[in-house]
Coordinates of C-alpha atoms and ligand atoms in Angstrom, one line a residue:
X667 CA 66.0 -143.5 37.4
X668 CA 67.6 -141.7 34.3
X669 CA 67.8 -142.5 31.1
X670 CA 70.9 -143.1 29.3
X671 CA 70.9 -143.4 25.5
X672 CA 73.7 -145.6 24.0
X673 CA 75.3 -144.3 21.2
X674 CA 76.9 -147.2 18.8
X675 CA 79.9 -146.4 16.9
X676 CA 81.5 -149.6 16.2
X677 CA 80.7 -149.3 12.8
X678 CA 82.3 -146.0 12.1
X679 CA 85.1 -145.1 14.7
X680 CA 85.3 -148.9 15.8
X681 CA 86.1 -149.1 12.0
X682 CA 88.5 -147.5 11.9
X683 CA 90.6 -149.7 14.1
X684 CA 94.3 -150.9 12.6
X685 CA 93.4 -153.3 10.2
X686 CA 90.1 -153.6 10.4
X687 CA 88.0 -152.8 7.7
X688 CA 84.3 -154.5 7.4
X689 CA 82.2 -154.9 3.8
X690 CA 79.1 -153.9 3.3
X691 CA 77.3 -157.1 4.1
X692 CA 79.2 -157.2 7.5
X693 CA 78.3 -153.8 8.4
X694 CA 74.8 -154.7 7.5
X695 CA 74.7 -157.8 10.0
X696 CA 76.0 -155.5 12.5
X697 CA 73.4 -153.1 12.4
X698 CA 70.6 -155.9 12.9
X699 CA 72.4 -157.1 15.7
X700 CA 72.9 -153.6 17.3
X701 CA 69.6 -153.3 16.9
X702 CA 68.4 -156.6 18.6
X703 CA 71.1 -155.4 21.6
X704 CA 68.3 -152.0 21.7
X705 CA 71.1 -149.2 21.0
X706 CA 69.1 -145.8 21.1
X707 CA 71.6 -144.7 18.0
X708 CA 73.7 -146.4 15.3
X709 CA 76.5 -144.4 13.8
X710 CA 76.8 -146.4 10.7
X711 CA 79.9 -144.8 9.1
X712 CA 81.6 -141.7 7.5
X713 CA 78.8 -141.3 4.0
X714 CA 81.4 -139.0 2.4
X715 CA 84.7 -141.0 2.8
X716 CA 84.1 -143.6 0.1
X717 CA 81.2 -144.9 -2.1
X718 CA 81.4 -148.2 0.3
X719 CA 81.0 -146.6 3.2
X720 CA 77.8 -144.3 1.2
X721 CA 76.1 -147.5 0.3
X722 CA 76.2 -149.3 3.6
X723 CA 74.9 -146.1 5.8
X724 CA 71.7 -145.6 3.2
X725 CA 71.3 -149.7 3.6
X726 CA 71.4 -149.7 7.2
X727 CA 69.5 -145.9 7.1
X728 CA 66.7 -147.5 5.3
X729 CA 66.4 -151.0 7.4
X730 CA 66.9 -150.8 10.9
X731 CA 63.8 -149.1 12.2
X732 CA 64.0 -149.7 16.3
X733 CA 67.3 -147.7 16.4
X734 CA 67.8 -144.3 15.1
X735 CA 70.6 -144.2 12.4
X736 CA 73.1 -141.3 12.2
X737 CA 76.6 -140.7 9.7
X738 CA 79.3 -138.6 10.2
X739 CA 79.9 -135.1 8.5
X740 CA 83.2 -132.9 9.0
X741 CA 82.1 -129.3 8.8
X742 CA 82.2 -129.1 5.5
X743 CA 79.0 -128.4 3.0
X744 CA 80.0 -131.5 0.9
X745 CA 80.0 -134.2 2.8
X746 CA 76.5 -132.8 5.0
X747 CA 75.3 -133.4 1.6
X748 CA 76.8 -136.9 1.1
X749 CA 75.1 -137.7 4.8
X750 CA 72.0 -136.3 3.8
X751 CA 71.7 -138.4 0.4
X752 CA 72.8 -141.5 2.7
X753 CA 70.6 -141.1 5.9
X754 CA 67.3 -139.0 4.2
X755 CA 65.3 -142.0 4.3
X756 CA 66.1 -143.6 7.9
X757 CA 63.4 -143.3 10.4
X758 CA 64.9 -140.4 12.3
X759 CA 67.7 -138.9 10.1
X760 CA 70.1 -137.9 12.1
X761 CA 73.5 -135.9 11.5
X762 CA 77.0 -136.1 13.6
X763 CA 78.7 -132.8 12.4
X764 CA 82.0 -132.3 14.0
X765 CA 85.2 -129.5 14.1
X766 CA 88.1 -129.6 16.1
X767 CA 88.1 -127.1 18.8
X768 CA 91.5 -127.8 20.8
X769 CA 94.6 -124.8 20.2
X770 CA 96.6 -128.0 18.8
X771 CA 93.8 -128.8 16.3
X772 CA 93.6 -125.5 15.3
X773 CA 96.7 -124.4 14.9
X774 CA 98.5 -127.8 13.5
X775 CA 95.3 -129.3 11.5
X776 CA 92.9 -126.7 11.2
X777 CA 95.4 -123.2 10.8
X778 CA 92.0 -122.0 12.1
X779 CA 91.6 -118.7 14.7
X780 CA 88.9 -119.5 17.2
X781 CA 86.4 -116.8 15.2
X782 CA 87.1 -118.7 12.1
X783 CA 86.1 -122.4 13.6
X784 CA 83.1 -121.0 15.9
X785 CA 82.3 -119.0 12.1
X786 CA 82.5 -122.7 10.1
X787 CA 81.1 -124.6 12.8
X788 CA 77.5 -122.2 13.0
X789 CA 77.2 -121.8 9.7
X790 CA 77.6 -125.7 9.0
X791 CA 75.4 -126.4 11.8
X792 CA 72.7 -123.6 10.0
X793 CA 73.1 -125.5 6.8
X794 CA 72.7 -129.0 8.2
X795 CA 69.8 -127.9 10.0
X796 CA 67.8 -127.1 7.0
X797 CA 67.8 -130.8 6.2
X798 CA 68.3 -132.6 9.5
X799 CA 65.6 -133.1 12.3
X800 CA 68.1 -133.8 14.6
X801 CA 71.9 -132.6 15.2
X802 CA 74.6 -133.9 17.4
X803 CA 77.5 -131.8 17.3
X804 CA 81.1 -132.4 18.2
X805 CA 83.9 -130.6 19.3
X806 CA 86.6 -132.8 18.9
X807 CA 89.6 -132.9 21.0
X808 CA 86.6 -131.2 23.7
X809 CA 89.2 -132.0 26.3
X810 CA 92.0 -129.7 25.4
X811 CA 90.1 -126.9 24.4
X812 CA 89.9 -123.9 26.5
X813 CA 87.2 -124.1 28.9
X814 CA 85.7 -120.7 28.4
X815 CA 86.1 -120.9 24.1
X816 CA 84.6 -124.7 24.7
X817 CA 81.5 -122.6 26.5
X818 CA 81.2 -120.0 24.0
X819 CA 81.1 -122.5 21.2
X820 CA 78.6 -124.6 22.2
X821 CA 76.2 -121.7 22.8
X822 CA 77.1 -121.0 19.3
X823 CA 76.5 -124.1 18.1
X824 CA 73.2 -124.2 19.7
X825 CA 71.6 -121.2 18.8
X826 CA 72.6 -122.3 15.1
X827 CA 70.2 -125.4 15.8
X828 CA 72.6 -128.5 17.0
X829 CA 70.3 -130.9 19.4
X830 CA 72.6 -133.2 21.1
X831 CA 76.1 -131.7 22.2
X832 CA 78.9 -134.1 22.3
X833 CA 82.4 -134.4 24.5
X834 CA 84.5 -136.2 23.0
X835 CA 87.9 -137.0 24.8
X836 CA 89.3 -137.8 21.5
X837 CA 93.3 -139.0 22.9
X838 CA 91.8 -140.3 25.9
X839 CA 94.0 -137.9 27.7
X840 CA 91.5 -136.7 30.5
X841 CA 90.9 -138.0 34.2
X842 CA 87.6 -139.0 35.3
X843 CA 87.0 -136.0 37.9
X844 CA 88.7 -133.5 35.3
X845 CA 86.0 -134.6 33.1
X846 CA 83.1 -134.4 34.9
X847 CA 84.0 -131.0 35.7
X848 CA 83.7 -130.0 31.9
X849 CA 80.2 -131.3 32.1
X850 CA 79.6 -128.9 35.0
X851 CA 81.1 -126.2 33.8
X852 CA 79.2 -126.0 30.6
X853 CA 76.1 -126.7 32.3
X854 CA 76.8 -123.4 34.4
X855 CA 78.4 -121.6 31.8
X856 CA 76.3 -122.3 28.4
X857 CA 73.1 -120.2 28.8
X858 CA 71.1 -122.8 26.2
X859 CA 72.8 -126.0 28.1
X860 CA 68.7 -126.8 29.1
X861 CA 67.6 -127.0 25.5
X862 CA 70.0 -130.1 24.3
X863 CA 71.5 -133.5 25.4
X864 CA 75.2 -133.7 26.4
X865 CA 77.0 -136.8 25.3
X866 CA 80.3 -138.6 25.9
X867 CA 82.4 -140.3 24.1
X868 CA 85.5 -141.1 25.1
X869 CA 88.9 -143.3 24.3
X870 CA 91.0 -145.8 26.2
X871 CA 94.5 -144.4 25.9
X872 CA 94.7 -144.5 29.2
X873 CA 92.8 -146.9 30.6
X874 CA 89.9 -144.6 31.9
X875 CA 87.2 -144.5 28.9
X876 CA 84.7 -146.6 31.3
X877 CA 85.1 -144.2 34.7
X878 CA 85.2 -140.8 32.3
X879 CA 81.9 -142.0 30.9
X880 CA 80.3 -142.7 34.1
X881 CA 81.6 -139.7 35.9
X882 CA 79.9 -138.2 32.6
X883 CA 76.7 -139.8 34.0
X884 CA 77.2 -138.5 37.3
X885 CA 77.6 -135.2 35.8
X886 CA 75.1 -134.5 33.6
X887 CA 75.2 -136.7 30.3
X888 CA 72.5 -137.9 29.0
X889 CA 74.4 -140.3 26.1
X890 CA 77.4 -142.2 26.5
X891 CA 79.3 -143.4 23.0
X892 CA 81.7 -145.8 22.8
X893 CA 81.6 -149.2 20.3
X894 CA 81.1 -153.2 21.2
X895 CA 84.5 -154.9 22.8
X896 CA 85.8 -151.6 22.6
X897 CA 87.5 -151.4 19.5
X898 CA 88.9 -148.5 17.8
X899 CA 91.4 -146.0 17.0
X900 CA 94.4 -146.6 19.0
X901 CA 93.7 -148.2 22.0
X902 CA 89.6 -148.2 21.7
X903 CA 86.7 -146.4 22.5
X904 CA 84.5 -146.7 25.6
X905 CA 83.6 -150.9 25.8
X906 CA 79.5 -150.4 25.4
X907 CA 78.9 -153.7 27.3
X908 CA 81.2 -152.3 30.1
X909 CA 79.5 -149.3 30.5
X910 CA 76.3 -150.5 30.2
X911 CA 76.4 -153.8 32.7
X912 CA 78.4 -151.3 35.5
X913 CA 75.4 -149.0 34.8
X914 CA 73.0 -151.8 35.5
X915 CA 75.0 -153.3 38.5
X916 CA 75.4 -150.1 39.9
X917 CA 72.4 -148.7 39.4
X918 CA 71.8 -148.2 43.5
X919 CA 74.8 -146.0 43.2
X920 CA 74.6 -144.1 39.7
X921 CA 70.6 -144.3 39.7
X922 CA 70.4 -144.3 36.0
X923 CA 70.1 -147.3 33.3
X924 CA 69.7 -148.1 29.4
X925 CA 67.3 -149.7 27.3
X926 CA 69.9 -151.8 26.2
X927 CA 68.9 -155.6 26.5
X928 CA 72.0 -157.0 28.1
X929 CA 71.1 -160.6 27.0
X930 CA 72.1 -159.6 23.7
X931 CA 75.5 -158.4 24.7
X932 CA 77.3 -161.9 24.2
X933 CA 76.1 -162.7 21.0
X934 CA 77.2 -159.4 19.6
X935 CA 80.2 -159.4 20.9
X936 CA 81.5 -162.1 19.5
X937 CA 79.6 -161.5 16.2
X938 CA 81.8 -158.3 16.1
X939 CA 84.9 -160.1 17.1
X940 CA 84.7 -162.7 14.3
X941 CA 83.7 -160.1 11.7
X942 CA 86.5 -157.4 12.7
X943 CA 88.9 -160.1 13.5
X944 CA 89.9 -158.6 16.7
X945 CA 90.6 -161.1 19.4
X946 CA 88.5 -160.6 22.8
X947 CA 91.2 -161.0 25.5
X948 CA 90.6 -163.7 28.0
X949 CA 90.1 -161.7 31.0
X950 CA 88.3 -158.7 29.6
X951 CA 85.7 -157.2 31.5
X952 CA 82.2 -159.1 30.5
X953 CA 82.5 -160.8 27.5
X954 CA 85.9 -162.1 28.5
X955 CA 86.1 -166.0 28.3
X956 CA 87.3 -166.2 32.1
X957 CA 85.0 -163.1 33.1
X958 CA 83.1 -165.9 34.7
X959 CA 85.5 -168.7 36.0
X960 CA 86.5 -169.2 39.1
X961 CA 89.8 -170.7 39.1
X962 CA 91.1 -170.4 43.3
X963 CA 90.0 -173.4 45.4
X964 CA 88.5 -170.4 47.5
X965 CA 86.8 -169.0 45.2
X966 CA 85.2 -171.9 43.7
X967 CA 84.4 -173.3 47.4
X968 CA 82.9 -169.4 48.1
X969 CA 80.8 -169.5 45.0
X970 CA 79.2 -173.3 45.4
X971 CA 78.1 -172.4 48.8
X972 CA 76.7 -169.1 47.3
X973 CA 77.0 -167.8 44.3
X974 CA 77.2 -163.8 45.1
X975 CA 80.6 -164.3 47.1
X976 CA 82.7 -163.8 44.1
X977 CA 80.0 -163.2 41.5
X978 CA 78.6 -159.7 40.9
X979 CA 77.5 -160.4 37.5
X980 CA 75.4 -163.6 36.3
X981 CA 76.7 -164.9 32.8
X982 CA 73.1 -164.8 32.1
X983 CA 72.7 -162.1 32.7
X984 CA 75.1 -161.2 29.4
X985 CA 73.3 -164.1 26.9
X986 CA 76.3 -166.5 28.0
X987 CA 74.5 -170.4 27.3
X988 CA 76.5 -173.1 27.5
X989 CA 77.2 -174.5 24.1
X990 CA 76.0 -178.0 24.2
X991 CA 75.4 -180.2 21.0
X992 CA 72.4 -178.7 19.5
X993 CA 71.7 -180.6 15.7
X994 CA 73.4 -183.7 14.3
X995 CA 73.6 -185.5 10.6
X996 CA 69.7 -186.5 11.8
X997 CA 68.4 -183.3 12.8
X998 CA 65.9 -181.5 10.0
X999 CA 64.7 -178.7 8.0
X1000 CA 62.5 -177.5 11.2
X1001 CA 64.8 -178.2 13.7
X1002 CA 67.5 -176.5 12.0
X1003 CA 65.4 -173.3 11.2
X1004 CA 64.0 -173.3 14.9
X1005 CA 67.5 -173.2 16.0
X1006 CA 68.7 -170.4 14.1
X1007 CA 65.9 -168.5 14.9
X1008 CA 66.7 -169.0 18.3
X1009 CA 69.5 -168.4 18.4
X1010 CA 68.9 -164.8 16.8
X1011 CA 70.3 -165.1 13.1
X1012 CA 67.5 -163.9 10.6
X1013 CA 67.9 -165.8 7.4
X1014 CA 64.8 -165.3 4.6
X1015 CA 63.0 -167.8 4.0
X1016 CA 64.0 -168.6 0.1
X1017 CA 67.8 -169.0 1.2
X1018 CA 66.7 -171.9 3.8
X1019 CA 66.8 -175.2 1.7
X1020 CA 70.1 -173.8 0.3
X1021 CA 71.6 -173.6 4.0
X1022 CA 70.2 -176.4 4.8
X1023 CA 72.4 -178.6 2.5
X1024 CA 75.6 -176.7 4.0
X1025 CA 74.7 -177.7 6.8
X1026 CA 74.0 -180.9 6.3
X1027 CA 76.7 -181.3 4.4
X1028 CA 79.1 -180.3 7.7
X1029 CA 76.9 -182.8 9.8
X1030 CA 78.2 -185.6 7.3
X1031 CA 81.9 -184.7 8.8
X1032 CA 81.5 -183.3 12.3
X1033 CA 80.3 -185.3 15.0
X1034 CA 78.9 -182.6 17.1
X1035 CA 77.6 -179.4 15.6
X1036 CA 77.0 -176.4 18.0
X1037 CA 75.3 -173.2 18.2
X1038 CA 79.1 -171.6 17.3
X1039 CA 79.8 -173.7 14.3
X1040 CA 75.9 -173.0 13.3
X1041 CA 76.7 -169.1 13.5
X1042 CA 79.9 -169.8 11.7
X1043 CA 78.3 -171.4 8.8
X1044 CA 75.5 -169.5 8.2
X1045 CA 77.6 -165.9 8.3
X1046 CA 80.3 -167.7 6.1
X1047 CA 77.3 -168.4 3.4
X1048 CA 75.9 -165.0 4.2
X1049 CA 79.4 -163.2 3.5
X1050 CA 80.4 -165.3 0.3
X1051 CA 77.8 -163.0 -1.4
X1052 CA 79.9 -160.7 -1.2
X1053 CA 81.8 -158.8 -4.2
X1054 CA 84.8 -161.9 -4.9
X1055 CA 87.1 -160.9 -7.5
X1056 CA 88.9 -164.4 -7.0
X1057 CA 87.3 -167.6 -5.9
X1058 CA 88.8 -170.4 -4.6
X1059 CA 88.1 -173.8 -6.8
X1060 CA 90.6 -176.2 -5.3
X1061 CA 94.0 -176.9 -3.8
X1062 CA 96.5 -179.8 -3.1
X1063 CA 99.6 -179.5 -0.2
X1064 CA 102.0 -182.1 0.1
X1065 CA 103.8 -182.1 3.3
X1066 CA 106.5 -184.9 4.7
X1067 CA 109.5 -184.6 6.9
X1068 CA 112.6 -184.3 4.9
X1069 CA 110.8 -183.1 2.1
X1070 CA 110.0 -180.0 0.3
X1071 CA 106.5 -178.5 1.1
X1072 CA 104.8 -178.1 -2.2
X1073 CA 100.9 -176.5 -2.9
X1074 CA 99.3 -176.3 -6.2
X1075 CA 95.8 -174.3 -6.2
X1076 CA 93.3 -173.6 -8.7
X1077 CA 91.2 -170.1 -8.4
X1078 CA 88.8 -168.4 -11.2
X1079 CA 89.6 -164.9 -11.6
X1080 CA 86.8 -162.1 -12.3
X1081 CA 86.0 -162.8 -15.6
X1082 CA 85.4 -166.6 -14.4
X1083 CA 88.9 -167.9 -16.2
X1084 CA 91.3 -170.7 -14.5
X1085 CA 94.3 -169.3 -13.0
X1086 CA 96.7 -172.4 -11.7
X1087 CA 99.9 -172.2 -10.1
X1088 CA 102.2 -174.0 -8.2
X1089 CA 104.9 -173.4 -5.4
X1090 CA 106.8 -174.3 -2.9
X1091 CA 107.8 -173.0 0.7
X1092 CA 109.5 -173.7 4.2
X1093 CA 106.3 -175.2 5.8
X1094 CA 102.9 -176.0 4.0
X1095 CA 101.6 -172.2 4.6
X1096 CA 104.0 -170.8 3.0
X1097 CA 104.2 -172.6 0.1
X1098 CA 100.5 -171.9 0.0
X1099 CA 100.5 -168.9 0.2
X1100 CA 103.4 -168.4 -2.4
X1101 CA 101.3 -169.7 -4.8
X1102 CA 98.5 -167.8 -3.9
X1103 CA 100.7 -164.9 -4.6
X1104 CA 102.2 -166.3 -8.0
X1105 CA 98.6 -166.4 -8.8
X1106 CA 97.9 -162.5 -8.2
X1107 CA 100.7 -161.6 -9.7
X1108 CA 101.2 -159.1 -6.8
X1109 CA 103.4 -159.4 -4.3
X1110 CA 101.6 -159.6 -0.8
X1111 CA 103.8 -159.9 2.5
X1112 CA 101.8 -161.5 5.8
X1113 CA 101.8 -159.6 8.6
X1114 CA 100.2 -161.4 11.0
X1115 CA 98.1 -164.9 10.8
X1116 CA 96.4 -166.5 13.6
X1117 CA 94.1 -170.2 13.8
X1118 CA 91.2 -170.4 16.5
X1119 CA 89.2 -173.7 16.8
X1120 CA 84.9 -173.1 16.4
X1121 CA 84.7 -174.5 19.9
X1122 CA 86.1 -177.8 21.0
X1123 CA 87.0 -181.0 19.8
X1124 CA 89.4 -182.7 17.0
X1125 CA 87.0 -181.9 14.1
X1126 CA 86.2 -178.6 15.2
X1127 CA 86.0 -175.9 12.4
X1128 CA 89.4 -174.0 11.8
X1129 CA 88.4 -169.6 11.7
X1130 CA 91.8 -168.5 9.9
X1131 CA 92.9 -164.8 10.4
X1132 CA 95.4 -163.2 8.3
X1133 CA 96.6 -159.2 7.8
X1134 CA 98.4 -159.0 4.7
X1135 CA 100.2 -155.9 2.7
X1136 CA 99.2 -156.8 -0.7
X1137 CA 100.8 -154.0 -3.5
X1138 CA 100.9 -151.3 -1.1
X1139 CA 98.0 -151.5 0.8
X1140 CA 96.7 -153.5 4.2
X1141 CA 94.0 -155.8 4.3
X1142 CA 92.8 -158.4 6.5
X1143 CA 90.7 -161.2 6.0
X1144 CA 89.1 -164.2 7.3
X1145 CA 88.4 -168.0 6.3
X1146 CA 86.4 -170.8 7.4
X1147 CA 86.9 -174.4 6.8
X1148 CA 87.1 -178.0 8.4
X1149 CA 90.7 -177.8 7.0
X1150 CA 93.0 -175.8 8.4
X1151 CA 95.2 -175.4 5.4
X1152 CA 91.6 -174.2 3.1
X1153 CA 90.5 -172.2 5.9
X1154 CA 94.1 -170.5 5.5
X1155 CA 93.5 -170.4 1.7
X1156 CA 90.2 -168.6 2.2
X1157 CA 91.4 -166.2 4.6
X1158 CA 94.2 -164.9 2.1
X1159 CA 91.8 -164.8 -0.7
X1160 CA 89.3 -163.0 1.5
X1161 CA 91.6 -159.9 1.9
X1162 CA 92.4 -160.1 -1.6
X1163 CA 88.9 -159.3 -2.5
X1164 CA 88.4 -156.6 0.2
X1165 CA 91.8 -155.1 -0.6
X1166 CA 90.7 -154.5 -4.7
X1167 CA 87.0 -153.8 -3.6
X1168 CA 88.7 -151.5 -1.3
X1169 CA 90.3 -149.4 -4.3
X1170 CA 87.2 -149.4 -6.5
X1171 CA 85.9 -148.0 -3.8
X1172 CA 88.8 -145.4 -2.2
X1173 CA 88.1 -143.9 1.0
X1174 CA 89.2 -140.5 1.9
X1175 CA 90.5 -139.6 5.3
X1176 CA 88.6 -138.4 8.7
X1177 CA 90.6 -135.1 9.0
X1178 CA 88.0 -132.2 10.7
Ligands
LIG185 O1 87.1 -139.1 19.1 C1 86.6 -138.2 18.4 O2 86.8 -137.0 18.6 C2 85.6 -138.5 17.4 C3 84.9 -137.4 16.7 C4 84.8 -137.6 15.2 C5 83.5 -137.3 17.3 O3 85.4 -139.7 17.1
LIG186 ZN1 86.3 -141.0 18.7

């Protein structure tokens, strides 16, 4: 069997997904999770495009230890520095240097001759290399580039000291034969091809980023990329889970595997999900919510009488547990820390008693409390660490028929004074929320909001999502409460903070 390495970008190009746009302590919880799912590499983020992203690569660089941690660097002197400064402390520092190589990139974005970018890309790769143990190298928009300049760069690149050499199909333009025949070709063409590891990394604009990668495999590659549910630029990157669970299921055919521990792959998942915001459709391939129901009487009579008629993949396989009633108003201190450490979230042991109440506190009002509202809980407590310019200290709706909705709310600003407004609307959201606006004295349209129960029942816990534009800029953010009209109140407030932390902290944008 070969082995393939896994190459996690959800927290860099999953990141930058429409919309989506994670804090540092999200990021962070990420990582530790990518790491309990065994991904041979993290890419934590872009080190040069803000001070955010900075701060949450060295963090992660410096704590997770069983996965090697990597940043991205356009070919350019600066930001190498910026990744070196972020990354110089990881266990295996690790740089991903990249150029576009494609005649549209070069002449459109670049206004580059095809001496000048095989002249920036060796001499970045020369530099880099004088402070990096290990280099993966990229040529972006691989797939449109010449065949015979692709070749003649990538010896370049080599010979200048680059250790992993990556393919990315960055419009997700390319078939899954036409692709495997780049990976041939440069491994008859490149005289060095022996001396490094070819990787793919591939987008969904066309529906093909799973068969490129494994036609990838079947080629040559050594490293697939691609992020958790697939999320991305566009329409996404390569779905990790996919790729790894056809690897496993097929491994007869492709006679290859990961380390990855596909238990994990649930969990994560839908950690990413509720962090990012971004919905997992129902029927999507393995962490979908009907990948494993059987809904045709044939089916359902097929699979009782044995199980592999209609089932190629066990949801155990993927960590899928059903989520029964785990604690209750009863349960205590050790029960509830024995839970969460089984059910994987790592909370230090001074912040226990504190959680503890909060939980308790929930048990008081909900009947049943699952391993779902558990996680919801204790990442809500997590997250509120985070910076929070405004803070939510109370509010009152008044709804009737045939009368006008009215809110009136209650925050403390930054420097901890009382800001109170009240307001009206069409419908009890919206008058919330135009007070929540009267109060920021900024106006913020909504763009989207959705509500999604914590698992079942009538007291389950309300997850609010909301994008807004607030001044100019787009934010999203997320709240959690028994209520659905302070889970709503949260979720505003929520992209509120990101949005200013957001501009202390400006990013700049990818452009190679
Ligand atoms: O898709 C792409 O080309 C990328 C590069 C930056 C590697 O994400
Ligand atoms: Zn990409």
């Amino acid at each position: 069997m070969r082995r393939i390495k896994i190459f996690d970008t959800t927290l860099r190009d999953g990141e930058q997904s429409a919309g989506v746009n994670l804090n540092f302590t999200e990021k962070l919880e990420i990582a530790r999770q990518l790491e309990r799912l065994n991904v041979d590499i993290i890419e934590a983020g872009f080190p040069a495009a803000s001070k955010g992203d900075f701060a949450s690569v060295a963090e992660i660089a410096r704590e997770i230890k069983g996965s090697s941690v990597t940043g991205l660097a356009r070919s350019v002197l600066t930001d190498i520095d910026a990744a070196w400064e972020a990354l110089r402390y990881g266990a295996e520092p690790r740089l991903h240097l990249f150029i576009a190589t494609s005649p549209i990139h070069r002449v459109h974005k670049l206004k580059q001759t095809k001496e000048e970018v095989v002249e920036t890309a060796v001499r970045t790769v020369k530099y880099a290399a004088a402070k990096f143990p290990v280099i993966q190298w990229s040529a972006e928009d691989a797939c449109r580039t010449e065949l015979d300049f692709l070749a003649e760069i990538v010896e370049e690149v080599i010979q200048a000291g680059a250790k992993v050499i990556n393919i990315p199909d960055t419009v997700g333009y390319i078939s899954p034969q036409e692709y495997g025949q780049i990976f041939t070709y440069l491994r008859e063409h490149v005289p060095s091809i022996s001396k490094v590891e070819l990787s793919a990394h591939c987008h969904d604009d066309l529906g093909m980023s799973i068969a490129n990668s494994l036609a990838a495999v079947s080629a040559g590659a050594s490293q697939v990329e691609g992020t958790i549910n697939g999320i991305g630029e566009r329409a996404g990157n390569a779905a990790l889970e996919e790729f790894a669970v056809a690897l496993h299921i097929r491994k007869d055919f492709y006679e290859a595997e990961t380390r990855m521990n596909l238990k994990e792959i649930s969990r994560t998942s839908s950690l990413v999900s509720k962090l990012t915001g971004m919905a997992v459709p129902a029927n999507k391939a393995v962490v979908g919510r009907n990948a494993f129901a059987h809904e045709s009487g044939i089916h359902q009579d097929g699979v009782l009488k044995e199980k592999t008629t209609y089932e190629i993949i066990s949801p155990e396989l993927v960590g899928l547990q059903n989520n029964s009633m785990v604690l209750g108003k009863h349960s205590g201190r050790h029960a509830f820390r024995n839970r969460l450490n089984e059910i994987g979230l790592s909370v230090p042991e001074h912040e226990i008693n504190h959680l503890f109440s909060v939980f308790k506190e929930l048990a008081d009002r909900k009947k049943e409390m699952t391993d779902d509202d558990l996680a919801a809980i204790i990442l809500e407590e997590k997250l509120s660490k985070e910076q929070q310019y405004y803070r939510l200290e109370s509010i009152q709706v008044q709804y009737g028929t045939n009368q006008v909705p009215t809110a009136t709310v209650t925050l403390s600003g930054c420097q901890n004074e009382k800001i109170q407004e009240a307001s009206t609307g069409s419908g009890s959201i919206e008058a919330l929320y135009n007070t929540l606006e009267k109060c920021m004295e900024e106006t913020a349209s909504l763009l989207d909001y959705r509500i999604q129960s914590v698992g079942a029942g009538r007291d389950a816990l309300a997850q609010v999502y909301v994008k807004l534009d607030f001044g100019g800029m787009e934010t999203s953010g997320r709240g959690l409460a028994q209520d659905v009209l302070e889970a709503s109140a949260k979720a505003y407030l929520n992209a509120v903070n990101r949005v200013l932390y957001m501009e202390e902290t400006k990013k700049v944008a990818v452009n190679g």
